[in-house]
């Protein structure tokens, strides 16, 4: 059997354990990917998921939730290359799928989750038939575009209503890339000088974070080891935007959450998620006399949730997400130590460029989508705050290391940038801003930096 990359991602395991059907998730038992008819059927699902904005093909999962019976022989042939060979053979334009092997606590039960990316400016089409039986192609038919139905199922497009969302995404993709290219030439990001309103909302959110901590400690002291990402939408002339209603901001949050998740997957929980398990739903709090939606997902009766966080979202175009440093999550430690040995990963000692870039990238995509709810939003201020960096070393939760240990000597770093929202309209533009936001933090680790290409590679995961 090929070498396993055992990634214990809570989000994916929750998807697999659940019996809830979702149009962007295709569950299958282990498939014989050496069989031409099976490969053709898999190509249809991959085409449909890509044309529907991206999703997951999960092998080794039962329809009713959980895992199906293990099959070592089929598991061994279910490689990333096998899936991408199917894409190359049957689909045009081709795209790249990333495989994640999801292990359960006993490290014996696994399934394979393939992240299918969203299509670009051109929809994906079948370029050849599947093998013929009784004169008819099996699995997939040439010159056919497939999408996901609500059933869920992978079906050919047969009506104008099926075409519309696909065409809309293609047009949006082309428009966003053009706008981003022009904006990138005309406007760069500048450090914010007048950040009182932005900083005040960040302070208020951090106070809510501190108040929410129980007597018991997280794996590290959560009051001292956390990050906070905050944004403020502005008008074209950098004035306060017109507020919307509480109901409208709730709807906008759900839409922005879903759209950013569809682009980036559920590997990294959205900054504005509504996870199950909290004792109460999101509540209404007051900031400077105005209502704010606040989600407290820190603990239940003194027992921390797996990913403690608090977020706040204002109808006036302000938003903040405070959470623990993901490097200190138990499941990350267990996965990293399982791969690199007992001493490879320890609480409070690592800082992962991959995890931090992924979180910032997803946060920025959320801003892009939620800004559409504000008719006069044109600019945005974004602030990042990190606490608890002293003594941490740059490292990712995968085997391997950098050329030499890079350790932070400072505990805190805060930076705020202001830039046109159009810079977030494409993946490339969002990657550029991700690097600009995080590099002042990464440089505390003996000058370490990432480029836009690194942020973009994290997105492709």
Tab-separated table of C-alpha atoms in Angstrom:
chain	number	residue	atom	x	y	z
A	1	UNK	CA	0.000	0.000	0.000
A	2	UNK	CA	1.274	3.492	-0.800
A	3	UNK	CA	2.580	5.721	1.965
A	4	UNK	CA	-0.366	7.336	3.765
A	5	UNK	CA	-0.641	10.968	4.610
A	6	UNK	CA	-2.904	10.622	7.618
A	7	UNK	CA	-4.687	13.920	8.130
A	8	UNK	CA	-7.087	13.977	11.051
A	9	UNK	CA	-9.222	16.881	9.927
A	10	UNK	CA	-12.265	17.228	12.148
A	11	UNK	CA	-14.308	18.943	9.450
A	12	UNK	CA	-13.916	16.139	6.911
A	13	UNK	CA	-14.546	13.441	9.471
A	14	UNK	CA	-17.779	15.188	10.454
A	15	UNK	CA	-18.865	15.214	6.800
A	16	UNK	CA	-18.103	11.521	6.405
A	17	UNK	CA	-19.714	10.471	9.703
A	18	UNK	CA	-22.896	12.366	8.893
A	19	UNK	CA	-25.723	10.753	6.929
A	20	UNK	CA	-26.730	14.183	5.609
A	21	UNK	CA	-26.683	14.357	1.809
A	22	UNK	CA	-25.140	17.391	0.139
A	23	UNK	CA	-25.106	18.221	-3.599
A	24	UNK	CA	-21.386	19.081	-3.499
A	25	UNK	CA	-20.363	15.789	-1.873
A	26	UNK	CA	-20.336	12.461	-3.700
A	27	UNK	CA	-19.869	9.446	-1.412
A	28	UNK	CA	-18.728	6.133	-2.836
A	29	UNK	CA	-17.580	2.795	-1.509
A	30	UNK	CA	-14.096	1.785	-2.637
A	31	UNK	CA	-13.991	1.796	-6.444
A	32	UNK	CA	-11.993	-0.315	-8.827
A	33	UNK	CA	-10.284	2.532	-10.673
A	34	UNK	CA	-8.641	0.114	-13.088
A	35	UNK	CA	-12.066	-0.711	-14.578
A	36	UNK	CA	-12.914	1.485	-17.588
A	37	UNK	CA	-16.643	1.696	-16.826
A	38	UNK	CA	-15.964	2.689	-13.211
A	39	UNK	CA	-13.471	5.324	-14.366
A	40	UNK	CA	-16.045	6.769	-16.778
A	41	UNK	CA	-18.657	7.050	-14.032
A	42	UNK	CA	-16.098	8.722	-11.742
A	43	UNK	CA	-15.338	11.194	-14.561
A	44	UNK	CA	-19.018	12.161	-14.688
A	45	UNK	CA	-19.054	12.938	-10.957
A	46	UNK	CA	-15.794	14.911	-11.172
A	47	UNK	CA	-17.153	16.945	-14.099
A	48	UNK	CA	-20.417	17.692	-12.291
A	49	UNK	CA	-18.718	18.719	-9.041
A	50	UNK	CA	-16.316	21.037	-10.864
A	51	UNK	CA	-19.133	22.635	-12.909
A	52	UNK	CA	-21.153	23.189	-9.725
A	53	UNK	CA	-18.482	25.283	-8.037
A	54	UNK	CA	-16.275	22.515	-6.632
A	55	UNK	CA	-16.818	19.858	-4.000
A	56	UNK	CA	-15.653	16.494	-2.693
A	57	UNK	CA	-15.469	12.959	-4.063
A	58	UNK	CA	-15.096	10.652	-1.058
A	59	UNK	CA	-14.090	7.013	-1.514
A	60	UNK	CA	-14.545	4.477	1.255
A	61	UNK	CA	-17.626	6.201	2.702
A	62	UNK	CA	-21.063	4.675	3.173
A	63	UNK	CA	-24.206	6.449	1.941
A	64	UNK	CA	-25.747	6.227	5.401
A	65	UNK	CA	-22.707	7.885	6.996
A	66	UNK	CA	-19.431	6.538	8.318
A	67	UNK	CA	-17.079	4.161	6.557
A	68	UNK	CA	-17.818	1.205	4.350
A	69	UNK	CA	-15.999	-2.119	4.615
A	70	UNK	CA	-12.251	-1.836	4.143
A	71	UNK	CA	-10.712	-3.077	0.889
A	72	UNK	CA	-6.917	-2.881	0.919
A	73	UNK	CA	-6.551	-3.759	-2.772
A	74	UNK	CA	-8.931	-1.052	-4.017
A	75	UNK	CA	-7.615	1.466	-1.498
A	76	UNK	CA	-4.089	0.966	-2.837
A	77	UNK	CA	-5.190	1.871	-6.385
A	78	UNK	CA	-7.218	4.929	-5.293
A	79	UNK	CA	-4.333	7.326	-5.717
A	80	UNK	CA	-4.324	11.023	-6.532
A	81	UNK	CA	-2.685	10.217	-9.875
A	82	UNK	CA	-5.453	7.724	-10.700
A	83	UNK	CA	-8.142	10.395	-10.220
A	84	UNK	CA	-6.220	13.023	-12.182
A	85	UNK	CA	-5.588	10.500	-14.984
A	86	UNK	CA	-9.377	10.102	-15.223
A	87	UNK	CA	-9.747	13.884	-15.473
A	88	UNK	CA	-7.078	14.079	-18.200
A	89	UNK	CA	-8.635	11.243	-20.210
A	90	UNK	CA	-12.290	12.272	-20.136
A	91	UNK	CA	-12.599	16.011	-19.359
A	92	UNK	CA	-11.727	19.328	-20.997
A	93	UNK	CA	-10.376	21.640	-19.778
A	94	UNK	CA	-8.576	19.409	-17.285
A	95	UNK	CA	-8.187	20.335	-13.609
A	96	UNK	CA	-6.234	19.020	-10.649
A	97	UNK	CA	-7.768	17.144	-7.698
A	98	UNK	CA	-5.997	16.951	-4.346
A	99	UNK	CA	-6.276	13.787	-2.277
A	100	UNK	CA	-6.557	13.851	1.524
A	101	UNK	CA	-6.426	10.594	3.463
A	102	UNK	CA	-8.663	10.942	6.484
A	103	UNK	CA	-7.849	8.621	9.389
A	104	UNK	CA	-9.952	7.811	12.427
A	105	UNK	CA	-8.615	7.644	15.963
A	106	UNK	CA	-7.499	4.022	15.676
A	107	UNK	CA	-5.349	4.937	12.616
A	108	UNK	CA	-6.626	1.781	10.909
A	109	UNK	CA	-9.853	3.041	9.357
A	110	UNK	CA	-9.402	5.514	6.529
A	111	UNK	CA	-11.156	6.963	3.534
A	112	UNK	CA	-9.902	9.073	0.634
A	113	UNK	CA	-11.327	12.561	0.126
A	114	UNK	CA	-10.587	14.238	-3.211
A	115	UNK	CA	-10.997	17.985	-3.334
A	116	UNK	CA	-12.515	18.934	-6.719
A	117	UNK	CA	-11.799	22.596	-7.571
A	118	UNK	CA	-14.360	24.982	-9.081
A	119	UNK	CA	-14.288	25.574	-12.826
A	120	UNK	CA	-12.707	28.692	-14.276
A	121	UNK	CA	-13.790	30.906	-17.144
A	122	UNK	CA	-14.701	27.827	-19.239
A	123	UNK	CA	-17.136	25.094	-18.140
A	124	UNK	CA	-15.844	21.521	-18.096
A	125	UNK	CA	-17.106	19.174	-20.800
A	126	UNK	CA	-16.738	15.440	-21.499
A	127	UNK	CA	-14.353	14.970	-24.422
A	128	UNK	CA	-14.980	11.271	-24.993
A	129	UNK	CA	-17.490	8.506	-24.322
A	130	UNK	CA	-17.155	5.896	-21.636
A	131	UNK	CA	-16.812	2.289	-22.810
A	132	UNK	CA	-19.748	1.146	-24.923
A	133	UNK	CA	-22.133	-1.601	-23.906
A	134	UNK	CA	-25.027	-2.643	-26.171
A	135	UNK	CA	-24.182	0.323	-28.380
A	136	UNK	CA	-24.447	2.932	-25.595
A	137	UNK	CA	-21.672	4.720	-23.679
A	138	UNK	CA	-21.380	3.864	-19.993
A	139	UNK	CA	-20.803	6.511	-17.357
A	140	UNK	CA	-20.161	9.567	-19.510
A	141	UNK	CA	-21.008	10.850	-22.998
A	142	UNK	CA	-18.836	13.015	-25.203
A	143	UNK	CA	-19.698	16.739	-25.675
A	144	UNK	CA	-21.858	16.714	-22.543
A	145	UNK	CA	-21.686	19.126	-19.593
A	146	UNK	CA	-22.636	17.670	-16.212
A	147	UNK	CA	-23.715	19.433	-13.015
A	148	UNK	CA	-24.900	18.351	-9.575
A	149	UNK	CA	-28.609	18.122	-8.832
A	150	UNK	CA	-30.182	18.534	-5.411
A	151	UNK	CA	-30.893	14.787	-5.196
A	152	UNK	CA	-27.773	14.706	-5.136
A	153	UNK	CA	-26.702	13.214	-8.466
A	154	UNK	CA	-24.423	14.062	-11.401
A	155	UNK	CA	-26.696	14.865	-14.339
A	156	UNK	CA	-26.310	16.315	-17.866
A	157	UNK	CA	-27.451	19.860	-18.502
A	158	UNK	CA	-30.771	19.720	-20.340
A	159	UNK	CA	-32.406	23.104	-19.689
A	160	UNK	CA	-31.611	26.807	-19.630
A	161	UNK	CA	-32.153	26.881	-15.871
A	162	UNK	CA	-29.301	24.356	-15.517
A	163	UNK	CA	-27.024	26.507	-17.675
A	164	UNK	CA	-27.614	29.828	-15.935
A	165	UNK	CA	-25.618	29.363	-12.682
A	166	UNK	CA	-22.753	27.790	-14.622
A	167	UNK	CA	-22.591	30.613	-17.159
A	168	UNK	CA	-22.906	33.209	-14.383
A	169	UNK	CA	-19.867	31.768	-12.620
A	170	UNK	CA	-17.868	31.718	-15.865
A	171	UNK	CA	-18.683	35.360	-16.605
A	172	UNK	CA	-17.934	36.369	-13.016
A	173	UNK	CA	-14.582	34.592	-13.152
A	174	UNK	CA	-13.576	36.434	-16.337
A	175	UNK	CA	-14.759	39.786	-14.993
A	176	UNK	CA	-12.994	39.337	-11.652
A	177	UNK	CA	-9.689	38.438	-13.260
A	178	UNK	CA	-9.867	41.487	-15.535
A	179	UNK	CA	-10.766	43.847	-12.673
A	180	UNK	CA	-8.065	42.386	-10.446
A	181	UNK	CA	-5.436	42.785	-13.171
A	182	UNK	CA	-6.321	46.451	-13.702
A	183	UNK	CA	-6.646	47.190	-9.976
A	184	UNK	CA	-3.346	45.520	-9.252
A	185	UNK	CA	-1.660	47.933	-11.657
A	186	UNK	CA	-3.432	51.047	-10.414
A	187	UNK	CA	-3.824	50.413	-6.679
A	188	UNK	CA	-1.675	48.686	-4.138
A	189	UNK	CA	-2.414	48.155	-0.474
A	190	UNK	CA	-1.410	50.883	1.966
A	191	UNK	CA	-0.966	50.663	5.686
A	192	UNK	CA	-3.924	52.237	7.488
A	193	UNK	CA	-3.189	55.458	9.338
A	194	UNK	CA	-6.627	56.231	10.806
A	195	UNK	CA	-7.683	52.864	12.195
A	196	UNK	CA	-9.601	53.982	15.284
A	197	UNK	CA	-12.944	52.420	14.257
A	198	UNK	CA	-11.308	49.229	13.016
A	199	UNK	CA	-9.066	48.873	16.076
A	200	UNK	CA	-11.944	49.669	18.436
A	201	UNK	CA	-14.048	46.853	16.999
A	202	UNK	CA	-11.064	44.481	17.206
A	203	UNK	CA	-10.520	45.458	20.865
A	204	UNK	CA	-14.208	44.910	21.618
A	205	UNK	CA	-14.131	41.440	20.003
A	206	UNK	CA	-10.975	40.477	21.900
A	207	UNK	CA	-12.624	41.527	25.152
A	208	UNK	CA	-15.505	39.172	24.331
A	209	UNK	CA	-12.921	36.438	23.693
A	210	UNK	CA	-11.252	36.977	27.071
A	211	UNK	CA	-14.597	37.083	28.895
A	212	UNK	CA	-15.621	33.779	27.314
A	213	UNK	CA	-12.637	31.755	28.574
A	214	UNK	CA	-13.494	29.163	31.267
A	215	UNK	CA	-11.450	28.456	34.377
A	216	UNK	CA	-9.936	25.370	32.768
A	217	UNK	CA	-7.126	26.002	30.262
A	218	UNK	CA	-6.959	25.166	26.598
A	219	UNK	CA	-3.851	23.235	25.447
A	220	UNK	CA	-2.124	26.630	25.807
A	221	UNK	CA	-3.354	29.781	27.553
A	222	UNK	CA	-6.060	30.944	25.143
A	223	UNK	CA	-5.998	34.549	26.419
A	224	UNK	CA	-2.349	34.825	25.368
A	225	UNK	CA	-2.258	32.483	22.355
A	226	UNK	CA	-4.719	33.517	19.669
A	227	UNK	CA	-5.218	35.441	16.453
A	228	UNK	CA	-7.808	38.062	15.526
A	229	UNK	CA	-8.780	39.068	11.977
A	230	UNK	CA	-11.005	42.131	11.634
A	231	UNK	CA	-12.425	44.045	8.662
A	232	UNK	CA	-14.307	47.288	8.039
A	233	UNK	CA	-16.057	48.056	4.739
A	234	UNK	CA	-15.873	51.639	3.438
A	235	UNK	CA	-17.455	53.638	0.627
A	236	UNK	CA	-15.627	54.851	-2.475
A	237	UNK	CA	-14.595	58.008	-0.625
A	238	UNK	CA	-13.542	55.976	2.433
A	239	UNK	CA	-16.594	57.012	4.424
A	240	UNK	CA	-18.811	54.808	6.599
A	241	UNK	CA	-21.115	52.689	4.446
A	242	UNK	CA	-24.891	52.550	4.742
A	243	UNK	CA	-25.899	49.854	7.266
A	244	UNK	CA	-28.251	47.006	6.345
A	245	UNK	CA	-30.730	45.176	8.567
A	246	UNK	CA	-29.906	42.377	11.012
A	247	UNK	CA	-31.908	39.979	8.853
A	248	UNK	CA	-29.961	41.007	5.764
A	249	UNK	CA	-26.580	40.536	7.443
A	250	UNK	CA	-27.634	37.067	8.628
A	251	UNK	CA	-28.558	36.089	5.067
A	252	UNK	CA	-25.390	37.655	3.666
A	253	UNK	CA	-23.244	35.752	6.181
A	254	UNK	CA	-24.758	32.415	5.174
A	255	UNK	CA	-24.237	33.119	1.487
A	256	UNK	CA	-20.653	34.385	1.932
A	257	UNK	CA	-19.830	31.421	4.190
A	258	UNK	CA	-21.155	28.898	1.666
A	259	UNK	CA	-19.489	30.534	-1.336
A	260	UNK	CA	-16.089	30.831	0.343
A	261	UNK	CA	-16.381	27.225	1.571
A	262	UNK	CA	-17.208	26.027	-1.931
A	263	UNK	CA	-14.017	27.658	-3.210
A	264	UNK	CA	-11.659	26.563	-0.459
A	265	UNK	CA	-13.299	23.451	0.953
A	266	UNK	CA	-14.018	22.691	4.592
A	267	UNK	CA	-10.463	21.831	5.588
A	268	UNK	CA	-10.286	25.091	7.481
A	269	UNK	CA	-13.401	26.195	9.319
A	270	UNK	CA	-14.865	29.452	8.047
A	271	UNK	CA	-14.218	32.478	10.241
A	272	UNK	CA	-17.987	33.045	10.404
A	273	UNK	CA	-19.265	29.485	10.842
A	274	UNK	CA	-22.257	28.310	12.909
A	275	UNK	CA	-20.940	24.990	14.202
A	276	UNK	CA	-23.255	22.546	15.901
A	277	UNK	CA	-22.692	21.780	19.563
A	278	UNK	CA	-22.727	25.248	21.055
A	279	UNK	CA	-25.238	25.588	23.901
A	280	UNK	CA	-26.878	28.632	22.305
A	281	UNK	CA	-27.240	30.176	18.844
A	282	UNK	CA	-25.604	33.413	17.768
A	283	UNK	CA	-26.690	36.277	20.031
A	284	UNK	CA	-27.212	40.018	19.663
A	285	UNK	CA	-24.758	42.273	21.517
A	286	UNK	CA	-24.315	46.049	21.477
A	287	UNK	CA	-21.243	47.846	20.096
A	288	UNK	CA	-21.257	51.677	20.235
A	289	UNK	CA	-25.048	51.647	20.497
A	290	UNK	CA	-25.572	49.364	17.488
A	291	UNK	CA	-26.628	45.717	17.313
A	292	UNK	CA	-23.961	43.153	16.468
A	293	UNK	CA	-24.356	39.406	15.855
A	294	UNK	CA	-21.912	37.477	18.062
A	295	UNK	CA	-21.176	33.750	17.921
A	296	UNK	CA	-19.502	32.290	21.022
A	297	UNK	CA	-18.088	28.830	20.281
A	298	UNK	CA	-15.479	28.555	23.046
A	299	UNK	CA	-16.686	25.973	25.552
A	300	UNK	CA	-19.668	24.143	26.972
A	301	UNK	CA	-19.802	23.902	30.776
A	302	UNK	CA	-16.048	24.448	31.016
A	303	UNK	CA	-15.080	21.940	28.318
A	304	UNK	CA	-13.477	23.512	25.270
A	305	UNK	CA	-14.798	22.795	21.804
A	306	UNK	CA	-12.362	21.297	19.299
A	307	UNK	CA	-11.888	24.675	17.603
A	308	UNK	CA	-12.656	27.499	20.049
A	309	UNK	CA	-13.566	30.810	18.415
A	310	UNK	CA	-15.720	33.928	18.651
A	311	UNK	CA	-16.886	36.009	15.745
A	312	UNK	CA	-18.802	39.270	15.555
A	313	UNK	CA	-20.585	40.719	12.529
A	314	UNK	CA	-22.171	44.159	12.301
A	315	UNK	CA	-24.835	45.384	9.834
A	316	UNK	CA	-22.619	48.469	9.556
A	317	UNK	CA	-19.969	46.509	7.639
A	318	UNK	CA	-17.675	45.448	10.488
A	319	UNK	CA	-16.595	41.890	11.179
A	320	UNK	CA	-14.092	40.170	13.464
A	321	UNK	CA	-12.988	36.586	14.046
A	322	UNK	CA	-10.947	35.603	17.116
A	323	UNK	CA	-9.735	32.056	17.594
A	324	UNK	CA	-7.031	29.937	19.136
A	325	UNK	CA	-3.899	29.300	17.108
A	326	UNK	CA	-4.790	26.173	15.133
A	327	UNK	CA	-1.298	24.810	15.708
A	328	UNK	CA	-2.369	24.080	19.319
A	329	UNK	CA	-5.395	21.940	18.438
A	330	UNK	CA	-5.143	18.355	19.772
A	331	UNK	CA	-6.053	16.716	16.460
A	332	UNK	CA	-3.290	18.649	14.681
A	333	UNK	CA	-0.736	17.547	17.277
A	334	UNK	CA	-1.828	13.909	16.979
A	335	UNK	CA	-1.721	13.962	13.169
A	336	UNK	CA	1.693	15.676	13.065
A	337	UNK	CA	3.210	13.364	15.678
A	338	UNK	CA	1.781	10.339	13.912
A	339	UNK	CA	3.698	11.381	10.822
A	340	UNK	CA	6.861	12.910	12.269
A	341	UNK	CA	7.295	11.169	15.628
A	342	UNK	CA	6.501	12.118	19.264
A	343	UNK	CA	8.791	15.152	19.339
A	344	UNK	CA	7.897	16.583	15.944
A	345	UNK	CA	5.014	18.762	17.181
A	346	UNK	CA	4.272	20.202	20.639
A	347	UNK	CA	1.674	22.599	22.000
A	348	UNK	CA	2.782	26.236	21.959
A	349	UNK	CA	5.944	25.603	19.950
A	350	UNK	CA	4.932	25.785	16.274
A	351	UNK	CA	3.617	28.377	13.834
A	352	UNK	CA	2.408	27.008	10.505
A	353	UNK	CA	2.613	29.181	7.361
A	354	UNK	CA	0.203	26.815	5.619
A	355	UNK	CA	-2.507	27.037	8.298
A	356	UNK	CA	-2.199	30.789	8.767
A	357	UNK	CA	-2.202	31.492	5.027
A	358	UNK	CA	-5.252	29.260	4.571
A	359	UNK	CA	-7.152	31.011	7.353
A	360	UNK	CA	-6.321	34.521	6.068
A	361	UNK	CA	-7.141	33.554	2.474
A	362	UNK	CA	-10.544	32.178	3.455
A	363	UNK	CA	-11.254	35.263	5.601
A	364	UNK	CA	-10.523	37.531	2.633
A	365	UNK	CA	-12.769	35.497	0.322
A	366	UNK	CA	-15.549	35.868	2.894
A	367	UNK	CA	-15.062	39.665	2.840
A	368	UNK	CA	-15.289	39.653	-0.953
A	369	UNK	CA	-18.644	37.891	-0.917
A	370	UNK	CA	-20.267	39.612	2.050
A	371	UNK	CA	-19.371	43.043	0.639
A	372	UNK	CA	-21.903	42.382	-2.140
A	373	UNK	CA	-24.683	42.924	0.428
A	374	UNK	CA	-23.598	46.580	0.845
A	375	UNK	CA	-24.463	48.650	-2.218
A	376	UNK	CA	-21.907	51.393	-1.520
A	377	UNK	CA	-18.989	49.220	-0.309
A	378	UNK	CA	-15.884	49.982	-2.355
A	379	UNK	CA	-12.888	49.882	0.005
A	380	UNK	CA	-11.929	47.685	2.946
A	381	UNK	CA	-9.654	47.920	5.963
A	382	UNK	CA	-8.294	44.637	7.331
A	383	UNK	CA	-6.398	44.173	10.580
A	384	UNK	CA	-4.495	41.097	11.772
A	385	UNK	CA	-3.388	40.561	15.375
A	386	UNK	CA	-1.325	37.652	16.632
A	387	UNK	CA	-0.481	36.891	20.246
A	388	UNK	CA	1.664	34.165	21.759
A	389	UNK	CA	4.402	33.958	19.125
A	390	UNK	CA	7.520	34.050	21.337
A	391	UNK	CA	9.497	30.817	21.098
A	392	UNK	CA	7.365	29.329	18.334
A	393	UNK	CA	9.136	27.869	15.321
A	394	UNK	CA	8.051	28.042	11.685
A	395	UNK	CA	6.861	24.536	10.805
A	396	UNK	CA	4.015	22.829	8.960
A	397	UNK	CA	2.199	19.722	10.328
A	398	UNK	CA	3.823	17.571	7.643
A	399	UNK	CA	7.139	15.748	7.703
A	400	UNK	CA	9.999	18.010	6.709
A	401	UNK	CA	11.547	21.230	7.916
A	402	UNK	CA	12.952	24.502	6.651
A	403	UNK	CA	16.655	25.073	6.028
A	404	UNK	CA	17.212	26.093	9.647
A	405	UNK	CA	14.998	26.718	12.692
A	406	UNK	CA	13.233	30.091	12.498
A	407	UNK	CA	11.981	31.149	15.933
A	408	UNK	CA	10.061	34.295	16.922
A	409	UNK	CA	11.504	36.541	19.639
A	410	UNK	CA	8.450	38.811	19.803
A	411	UNK	CA	5.077	37.762	21.230
A	412	UNK	CA	2.703	40.132	19.403
A	413	UNK	CA	2.227	41.615	15.956
A	414	UNK	CA	-0.548	43.875	14.636
A	415	UNK	CA	-0.938	45.223	11.115
A	416	UNK	CA	-3.767	46.981	9.275
A	417	UNK	CA	-4.094	47.483	5.510
A	418	UNK	CA	-6.566	49.451	3.416
A	419	UNK	CA	-7.227	48.629	-0.232
A	420	UNK	CA	-9.973	48.518	-2.923
A	421	UNK	CA	-12.384	45.594	-2.653
A	422	UNK	CA	-11.667	44.864	-6.306
A	423	UNK	CA	-8.339	43.382	-5.218
A	424	UNK	CA	-10.276	40.494	-3.688
A	425	UNK	CA	-12.304	39.783	-6.809
A	426	UNK	CA	-9.933	37.064	-8.069
A	427	UNK	CA	-7.907	34.236	-6.577
A	428	UNK	CA	-4.663	35.890	-7.668
A	429	UNK	CA	-5.590	39.209	-6.062
A	430	UNK	CA	-6.682	37.508	-2.843
A	431	UNK	CA	-3.376	35.592	-2.767
A	432	UNK	CA	-1.433	38.850	-3.132
A	433	UNK	CA	-3.269	40.451	-0.196
A	434	UNK	CA	-2.837	37.294	1.916
A	435	UNK	CA	0.936	37.543	1.549
A	436	UNK	CA	0.948	41.306	2.249
A	437	UNK	CA	-1.082	40.845	5.436
A	438	UNK	CA	0.899	37.951	6.866
A	439	UNK	CA	4.488	38.703	5.895
A	440	UNK	CA	4.980	41.321	8.654
A	441	UNK	CA	4.009	38.520	11.073
A	442	UNK	CA	6.147	35.879	9.377
A	443	UNK	CA	9.174	38.212	9.325
A	444	UNK	CA	9.285	37.972	13.121
A	445	UNK	CA	10.555	34.451	12.475
A	446	UNK	CA	14.045	35.549	11.421
A	447	UNK	CA	12.918	37.167	8.185
A	448	UNK	CA	10.711	34.359	6.858
A	449	UNK	CA	8.241	35.393	4.122
A	450	UNK	CA	5.736	33.820	1.739
A	451	UNK	CA	4.868	34.861	-1.792
A	452	UNK	CA	1.549	35.143	-3.559
A	453	UNK	CA	2.240	31.788	-5.210
A	454	UNK	CA	2.481	30.112	-1.798
A	455	UNK	CA	-0.880	31.527	-0.729
A	456	UNK	CA	-2.365	30.376	-4.032
A	457	UNK	CA	-0.962	26.853	-3.580
A	458	UNK	CA	-2.678	26.684	-0.168
A	459	UNK	CA	-5.962	27.593	-1.853
A	460	UNK	CA	-5.505	24.790	-4.379
A	461	UNK	CA	-5.347	22.253	-1.557
